[in-house]
PDB file of C-alpha atoms in Angstrom:
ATOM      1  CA  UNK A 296      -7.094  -9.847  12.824  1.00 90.00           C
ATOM      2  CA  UNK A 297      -8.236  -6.486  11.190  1.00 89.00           C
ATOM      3  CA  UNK A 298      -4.912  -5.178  11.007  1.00 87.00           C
ATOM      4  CA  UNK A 299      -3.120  -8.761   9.527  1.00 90.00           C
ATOM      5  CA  UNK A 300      -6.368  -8.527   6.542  1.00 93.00           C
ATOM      6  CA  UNK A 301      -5.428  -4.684   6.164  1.00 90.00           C
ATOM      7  CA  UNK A 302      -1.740  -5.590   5.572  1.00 86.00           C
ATOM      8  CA  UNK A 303      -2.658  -8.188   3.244  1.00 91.00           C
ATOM      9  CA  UNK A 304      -4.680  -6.111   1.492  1.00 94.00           C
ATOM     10  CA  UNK A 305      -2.389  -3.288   0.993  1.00 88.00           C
ATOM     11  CA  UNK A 306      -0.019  -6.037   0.146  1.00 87.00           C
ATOM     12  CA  UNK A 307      -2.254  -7.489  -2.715  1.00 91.00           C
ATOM     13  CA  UNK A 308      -2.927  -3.721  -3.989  1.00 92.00           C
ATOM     14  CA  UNK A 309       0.483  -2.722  -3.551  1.00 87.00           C
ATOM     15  CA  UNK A 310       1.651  -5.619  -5.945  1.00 88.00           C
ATOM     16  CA  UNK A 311      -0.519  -5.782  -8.536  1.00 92.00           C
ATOM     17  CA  UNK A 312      -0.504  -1.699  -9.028  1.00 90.00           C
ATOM     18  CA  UNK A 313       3.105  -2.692  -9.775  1.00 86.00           C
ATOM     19  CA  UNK A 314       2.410  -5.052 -12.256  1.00 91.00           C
ATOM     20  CA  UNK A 315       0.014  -2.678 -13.762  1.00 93.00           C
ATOM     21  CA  UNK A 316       2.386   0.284 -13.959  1.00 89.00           C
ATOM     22  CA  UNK A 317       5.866  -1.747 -14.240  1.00 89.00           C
ATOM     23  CA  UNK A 318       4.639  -3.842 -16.968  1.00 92.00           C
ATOM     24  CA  UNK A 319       4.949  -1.966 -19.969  1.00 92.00           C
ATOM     25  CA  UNK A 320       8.941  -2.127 -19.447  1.00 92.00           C
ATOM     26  CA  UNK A 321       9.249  -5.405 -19.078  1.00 92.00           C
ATOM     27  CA  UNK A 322       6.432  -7.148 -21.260  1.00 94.00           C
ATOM     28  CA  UNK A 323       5.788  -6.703 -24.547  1.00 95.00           C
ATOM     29  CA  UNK A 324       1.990  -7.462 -23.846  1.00 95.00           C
ATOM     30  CA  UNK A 325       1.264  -4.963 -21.491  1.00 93.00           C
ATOM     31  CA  UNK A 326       2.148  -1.610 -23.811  1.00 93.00           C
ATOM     32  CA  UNK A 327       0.145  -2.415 -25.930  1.00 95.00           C
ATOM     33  CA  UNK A 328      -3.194  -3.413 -23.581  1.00 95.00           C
ATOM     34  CA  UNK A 329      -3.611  -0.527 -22.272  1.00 93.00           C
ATOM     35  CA  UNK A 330      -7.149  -0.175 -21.451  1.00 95.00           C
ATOM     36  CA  UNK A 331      -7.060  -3.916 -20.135  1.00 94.00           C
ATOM     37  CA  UNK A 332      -4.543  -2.767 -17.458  1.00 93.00           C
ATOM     38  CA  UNK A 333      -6.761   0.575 -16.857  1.00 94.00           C
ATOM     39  CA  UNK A 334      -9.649  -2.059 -16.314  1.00 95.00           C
ATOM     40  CA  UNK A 335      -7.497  -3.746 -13.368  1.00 92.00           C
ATOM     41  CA  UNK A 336      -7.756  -0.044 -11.295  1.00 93.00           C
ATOM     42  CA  UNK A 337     -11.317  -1.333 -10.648  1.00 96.00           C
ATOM     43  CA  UNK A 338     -10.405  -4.566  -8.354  1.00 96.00           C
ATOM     44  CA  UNK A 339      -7.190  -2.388  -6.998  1.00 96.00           C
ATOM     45  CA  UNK A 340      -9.190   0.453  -5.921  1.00 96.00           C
ATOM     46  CA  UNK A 341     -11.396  -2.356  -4.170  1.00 97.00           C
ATOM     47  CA  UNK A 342      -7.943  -3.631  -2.495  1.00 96.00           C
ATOM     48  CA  UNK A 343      -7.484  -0.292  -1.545  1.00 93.00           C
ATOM     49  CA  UNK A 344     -10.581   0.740   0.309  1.00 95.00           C
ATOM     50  CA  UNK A 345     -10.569  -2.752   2.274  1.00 96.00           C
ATOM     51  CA  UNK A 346      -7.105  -2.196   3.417  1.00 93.00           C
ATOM     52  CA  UNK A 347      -7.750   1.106   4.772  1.00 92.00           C
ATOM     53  CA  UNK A 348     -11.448  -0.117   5.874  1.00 94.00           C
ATOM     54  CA  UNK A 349      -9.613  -2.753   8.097  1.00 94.00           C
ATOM     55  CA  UNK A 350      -6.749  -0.743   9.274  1.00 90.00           C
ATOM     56  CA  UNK A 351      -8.977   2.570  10.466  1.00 90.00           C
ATOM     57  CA  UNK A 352     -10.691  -0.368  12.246  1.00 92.00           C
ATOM     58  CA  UNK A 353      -8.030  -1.845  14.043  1.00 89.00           C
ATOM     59  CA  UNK A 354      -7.174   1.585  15.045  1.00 84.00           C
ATOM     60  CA  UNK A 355     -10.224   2.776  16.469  1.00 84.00           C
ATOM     61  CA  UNK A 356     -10.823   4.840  13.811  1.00 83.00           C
ATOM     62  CA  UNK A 357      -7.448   6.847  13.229  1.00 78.00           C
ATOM     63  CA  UNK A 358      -7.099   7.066   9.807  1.00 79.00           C
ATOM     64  CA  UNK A 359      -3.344   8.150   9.925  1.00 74.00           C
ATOM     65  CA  UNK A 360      -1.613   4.742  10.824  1.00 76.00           C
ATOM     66  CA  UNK A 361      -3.609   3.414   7.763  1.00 75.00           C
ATOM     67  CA  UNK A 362      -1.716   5.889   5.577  1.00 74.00           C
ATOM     68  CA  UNK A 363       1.522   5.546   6.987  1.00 72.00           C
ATOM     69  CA  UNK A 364       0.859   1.555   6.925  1.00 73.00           C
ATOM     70  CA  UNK A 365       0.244   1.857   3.482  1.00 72.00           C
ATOM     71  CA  UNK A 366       3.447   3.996   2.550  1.00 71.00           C
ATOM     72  CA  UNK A 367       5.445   1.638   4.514  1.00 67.00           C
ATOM     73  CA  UNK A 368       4.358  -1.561   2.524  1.00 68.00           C
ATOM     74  CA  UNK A 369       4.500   0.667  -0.596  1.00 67.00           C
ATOM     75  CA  UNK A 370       8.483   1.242  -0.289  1.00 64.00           C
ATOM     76  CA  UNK A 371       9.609  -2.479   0.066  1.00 62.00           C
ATOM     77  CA  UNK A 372       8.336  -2.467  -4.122  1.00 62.00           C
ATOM     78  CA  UNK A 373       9.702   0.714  -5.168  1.00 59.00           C
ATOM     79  CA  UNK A 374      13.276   1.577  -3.549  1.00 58.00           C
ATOM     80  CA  UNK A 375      13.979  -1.261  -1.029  1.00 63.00           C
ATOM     81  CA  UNK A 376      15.245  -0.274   2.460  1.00 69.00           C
ATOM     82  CA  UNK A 377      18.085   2.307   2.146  1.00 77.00           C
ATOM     83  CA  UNK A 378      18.932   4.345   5.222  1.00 84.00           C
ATOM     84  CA  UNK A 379      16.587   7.385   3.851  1.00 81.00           C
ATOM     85  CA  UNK A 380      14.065   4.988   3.596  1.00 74.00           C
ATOM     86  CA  UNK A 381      14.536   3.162   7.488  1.00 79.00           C
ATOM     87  CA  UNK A 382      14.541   6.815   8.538  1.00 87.00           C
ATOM     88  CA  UNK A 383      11.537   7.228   6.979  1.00 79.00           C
ATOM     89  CA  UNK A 384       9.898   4.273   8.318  1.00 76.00           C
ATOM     90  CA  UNK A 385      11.093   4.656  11.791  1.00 84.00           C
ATOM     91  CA  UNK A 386       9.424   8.532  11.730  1.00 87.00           C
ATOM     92  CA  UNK A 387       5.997   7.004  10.599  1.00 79.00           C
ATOM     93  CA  UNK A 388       6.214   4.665  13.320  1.00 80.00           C
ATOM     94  CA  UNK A 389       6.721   7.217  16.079  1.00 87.00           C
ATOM     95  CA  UNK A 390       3.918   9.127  14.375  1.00 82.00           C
ATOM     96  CA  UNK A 391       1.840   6.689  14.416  1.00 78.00           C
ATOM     97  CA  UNK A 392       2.852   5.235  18.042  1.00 80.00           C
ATOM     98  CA  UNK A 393       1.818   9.017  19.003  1.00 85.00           C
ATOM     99  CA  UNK A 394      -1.302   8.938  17.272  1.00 78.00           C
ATOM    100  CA  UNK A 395      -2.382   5.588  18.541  1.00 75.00           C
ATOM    101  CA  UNK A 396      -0.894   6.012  22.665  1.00 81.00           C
ATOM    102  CA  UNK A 397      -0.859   8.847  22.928  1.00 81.00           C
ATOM    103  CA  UNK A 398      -4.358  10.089  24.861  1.00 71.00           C
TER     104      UNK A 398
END
């Protein structure tokens, strides 16, 4: 259950960070709120620090498969799955199957 919130909540952060940054290029409202959109950092920093809360947890305290969880939900919104980017993900998985089985 702590892993399925952390993935949510990296989702939710992940999403809405690129609303806030992505905005300005497609919205005509969002270059020219700019401090509104800094404002929004506050709840997305809070998205932040509960995903990786919940995801150390579920790991028993490894805080590595929280970053590489993070990365891996982070690349479906910025470059899609291209075979650098499977590569990548397939590398943080073995990392992180090593950091999590391996005793």
């Amino acid at each position: 259950m702590r892993l399925i919130l952390g993935l949510l909540f990296f989702l939710g952060a992940h999403l809405i960070t690129w609303f806030q940054l992505n905005g300005q290029f497609i919205w005509e409202w969002f270059k020219h709120n700019n401090f509104v959109l800094a404002l929004c950092g506050i709840p997305i920093s809070y998205l932040y620090i509960y995903a990786t809360k919940y995801t150390v947890a579920h790991f028993d305290g490894t805080m590595w498969p929280a970053r590489f969880i993070g990365f891996g939900v982070g690349i479906f919104f910025k470059e899609g799955i291209t075979l650098k980017t499977l590569t990548s993900l397939l590398l943080s998985l073995s990392l992180i199957f090593i950091q999590v089985f391996w005793k």
